[in-house]
PDB file of C-alpha atoms in Angstrom:
ATOM      1  CA  MET A   1     217.378  76.344-166.843  1.00 50.00           C
ATOM      2  CA  GLN A   2     214.014  74.950-168.015  1.00 54.00           C
ATOM      3  CA  THR A   3     213.175  74.483-171.636  1.00 62.00           C
ATOM      4  CA  ILE A   4     210.184  76.282-173.111  1.00 62.00           C
ATOM      5  CA  ALA A   5     208.399  72.955-173.660  1.00 57.00           C
ATOM      6  CA  VAL A   6     208.718  72.027-169.972  1.00 53.00           C
ATOM      7  CA  ARG A   7     207.383  75.424-168.861  1.00 55.00           C
ATOM      8  CA  GLN A   8     204.465  75.204-171.307  1.00 56.00           C
ATOM      9  CA  LEU A   9     203.599  71.704-170.084  1.00 53.00           C
ATOM     10  CA  ARG A  10     203.663  72.863-166.458  1.00 61.00           C
ATOM     11  CA  ASN A  11     201.574  75.948-167.305  1.00 62.00           C
ATOM     12  CA  ARG A  12     198.943  73.833-169.073  1.00 62.00           C
ATOM     13  CA  SER A  13     198.621  71.460-166.143  1.00 69.00           C
ATOM     14  CA  ALA A  14     198.282  74.405-163.749  1.00 78.00           C
ATOM     15  CA  PHE A  15     194.881  75.273-165.191  1.00 85.00           C
ATOM     16  CA  GLY A  16     191.744  73.180-164.974  1.00 88.00           C
ATOM     17  CA  SER A  17     190.135  71.565-167.989  1.00 89.00           C
ATOM     18  CA  GLU A  18     187.145  73.924-167.807  1.00 90.00           C
ATOM     19  CA  ASP A  19     189.446  76.955-167.843  1.00 91.00           C
ATOM     20  CA  ARG A  20     191.243  75.584-170.904  1.00 91.00           C
ATOM     21  CA  GLU A  21     187.885  74.845-172.553  1.00 91.00           C
ATOM     22  CA  ILE A  22     186.631  78.402-171.921  1.00 92.00           C
ATOM     23  CA  ALA A  23     189.875  79.800-173.304  1.00 92.00           C
ATOM     24  CA  ALA A  24     189.600  77.711-176.483  1.00 93.00           C
ATOM     25  CA  LEU A  25     185.998  78.789-177.063  1.00 93.00           C
ATOM     26  CA  ALA A  26     186.887  82.414-176.299  1.00 94.00           C
ATOM     27  CA  ARG A  27     189.669  82.264-178.904  1.00 95.00           C
ATOM     28  CA  ALA A  28     187.158  80.958-181.444  1.00 96.00           C
ATOM     29  CA  LEU A  29     184.823  83.854-180.606  1.00 95.00           C
ATOM     30  CA  GLY A  30     187.667  86.358-180.476  1.00 96.00           C
ATOM     31  CA  HIS A  31     186.763  88.084-183.729  1.00 97.00           C
ATOM     32  CA  PRO A  32     183.589  90.107-184.319  1.00 96.00           C
ATOM     33  CA  ALA A  33     183.010  88.380-187.668  1.00 96.00           C
ATOM     34  CA  ARG A  34     182.877  84.983-185.968  1.00 96.00           C
ATOM     35  CA  VAL A  35     180.457  86.312-183.358  1.00 96.00           C
ATOM     36  CA  ALA A  36     178.277  87.706-186.171  1.00 94.00           C
ATOM     37  CA  ILE A  37     178.412  84.381-188.024  1.00 95.00           C
ATOM     38  CA  LEU A  38     177.439  82.438-184.913  1.00 94.00           C
ATOM     39  CA  ARG A  39     174.622  84.895-184.160  1.00 93.00           C
ATOM     40  CA  HIS A  40     173.328  84.628-187.739  1.00 92.00           C
ATOM     41  CA  LEU A  41     173.432  80.835-187.702  1.00 92.00           C
ATOM     42  CA  THR A  42     171.694  80.741-184.319  1.00 92.00           C
ATOM     43  CA  ARG A  43     168.845  82.915-185.597  1.00 91.00           C
ATOM     44  CA  ARG A  44     168.603  81.346-189.030  1.00 86.00           C
ATOM     45  CA  GLY A  45     169.076  77.684-188.140  1.00 82.00           C
ATOM     46  CA  GLU A  46     171.403  76.922-191.032  1.00 78.00           C
ATOM     47  CA  CYS A  47     173.074  78.766-193.835  1.00 81.00           C
ATOM     48  CA  VAL A  48     175.187  78.249-196.930  1.00 80.00           C
ATOM     49  CA  CYS A  49     178.554  80.014-196.951  1.00 80.00           C
ATOM     50  CA  GLY A  50     177.502  82.198-199.909  1.00 82.00           C
ATOM     51  CA  GLN A  51     174.595  83.583-197.891  1.00 85.00           C
ATOM     52  CA  LEU A  52     176.982  84.574-195.115  1.00 86.00           C
ATOM     53  CA  VAL A  53     179.254  86.274-197.637  1.00 88.00           C
ATOM     54  CA  ASP A  54     176.267  88.316-198.819  1.00 88.00           C
ATOM     55  CA  ARG A  55     175.539  89.449-195.238  1.00 88.00           C
ATOM     56  CA  LEU A  56     179.076  90.263-194.143  1.00 90.00           C
ATOM     57  CA  PRO A  57     181.484  92.886-195.490  1.00 93.00           C
ATOM     58  CA  LEU A  58     184.131  90.213-196.024  1.00 94.00           C
ATOM     59  CA  ALA A  59     185.520  88.235-198.934  1.00 93.00           C
ATOM     60  CA  GLN A  60     184.386  84.648-199.425  1.00 90.00           C
ATOM     61  CA  ALA A  61     187.818  83.290-198.490  1.00 93.00           C
ATOM     62  CA  THR A  62     187.786  85.290-195.252  1.00 95.00           C
ATOM     63  CA  VAL A  63     184.302  84.039-194.320  1.00 93.00           C
ATOM     64  CA  SER A  64     185.427  80.477-195.060  1.00 92.00           C
ATOM     65  CA  GLN A  65     188.427  80.895-192.755  1.00 95.00           C
ATOM     66  CA  HIS A  66     186.210  82.197-189.949  1.00 96.00           C
ATOM     67  CA  LEU A  67     183.835  79.262-190.477  1.00 94.00           C
ATOM     68  CA  LYS A  68     186.785  76.887-190.198  1.00 95.00           C
ATOM     69  CA  VAL A  69     187.808  78.378-186.851  1.00 96.00           C
ATOM     70  CA  LEU A  70     184.259  78.011-185.508  1.00 96.00           C
ATOM     71  CA  LYS A  71     184.028  74.470-186.852  1.00 95.00           C
ATOM     72  CA  ASP A  72     187.409  73.465-185.399  1.00 95.00           C
ATOM     73  CA  ALA A  73     186.222  74.761-182.010  1.00 95.00           C
ATOM     74  CA  GLY A  74     183.133  72.565-182.292  1.00 95.00           C
ATOM     75  CA  LEU A  75     180.671  75.460-182.250  1.00 96.00           C
ATOM     76  CA  ILE A  76     179.296  74.763-185.721  1.00 95.00           C
ATOM     77  CA  GLU A  77     179.194  71.884-188.163  1.00 94.00           C
ATOM     78  CA  GLY A  78     179.013  71.801-191.925  1.00 90.00           C
ATOM     79  CA  GLU A  79     177.313  69.410-194.307  1.00 87.00           C
ATOM     80  CA  VAL A  80     178.273  69.181-197.957  1.00 85.00           C
ATOM     81  CA  GLU A  81     175.338  69.776-200.296  1.00 80.00           C
ATOM     82  CA  GLY A  82     176.667  69.424-203.810  1.00 81.00           C
ATOM     83  CA  PRO A  83     179.231  72.139-204.455  1.00 83.00           C
ATOM     84  CA  ARG A  84     178.245  74.049-201.297  1.00 84.00           C
ATOM     85  CA  VAL A  85     178.541  73.522-197.578  1.00 86.00           C
ATOM     86  CA  CYS A  86     175.555  74.195-195.335  1.00 90.00           C
ATOM     87  CA  TYR A  87     176.548  75.275-191.804  1.00 92.00           C
ATOM     88  CA  CYS A  88     174.571  75.106-188.588  1.00 93.00           C
ATOM     89  CA  VAL A  89     175.203  75.705-184.904  1.00 94.00           C
ATOM     90  CA  ARG A  90     175.838  72.700-182.676  1.00 94.00           C
ATOM     91  CA  PRO A  91     173.240  73.331-179.936  1.00 93.00           C
ATOM     92  CA  GLU A  92     175.070  71.168-177.417  1.00 95.00           C
ATOM     93  CA  SER A  93     178.182  73.313-177.857  1.00 93.00           C
ATOM     94  CA  LEU A  94     176.240  76.523-177.236  1.00 91.00           C
ATOM     95  CA  ARG A  95     174.674  74.995-174.126  1.00 94.00           C
ATOM     96  CA  ARG A  96     178.152  74.013-172.917  1.00 93.00           C
ATOM     97  CA  LEU A  97     179.461  77.529-173.592  1.00 92.00           C
ATOM     98  CA  ARG A  98     176.550  79.046-171.633  1.00 92.00           C
ATOM     99  CA  THR A  99     177.203  76.663-168.734  1.00 94.00           C
ATOM    100  CA  LEU A 100     180.925  77.390-168.661  1.00 92.00           C
ATOM    101  CA  LEU A 101     180.430  81.144-168.770  1.00 91.00           C
ATOM    102  CA  GLY A 102     177.614  80.986-166.233  1.00 92.00           C
ATOM    103  CA  ASP A 103     179.922  79.177-163.817  1.00 85.00           C
ATOM    104  CA  LEU A 104     182.438  82.020-163.919  1.00 82.00           C
TER     105      LEU A 104
END
């Protein structure tokens, strides 16, 4: 009988790196709020978290959590400006996402 860890390791190696990369990015975009945040940042160029809170029907803590997911996936980056963080899209990550999805 195989352990769960052995099966998970075999399953991971059964899929190509691009498939795993698409899956990770899809998980990051798997909530409509995160899609809306990414769309807003793409159109606006950059934005402070408080501005996003004003545009979305979500609490500040919820917006911050969604921003963290997008940042951890490498889709956005944040720069501290005093007591606030200014977020922007990482253009190279969006280009990579477009390429990966286009290759499907």
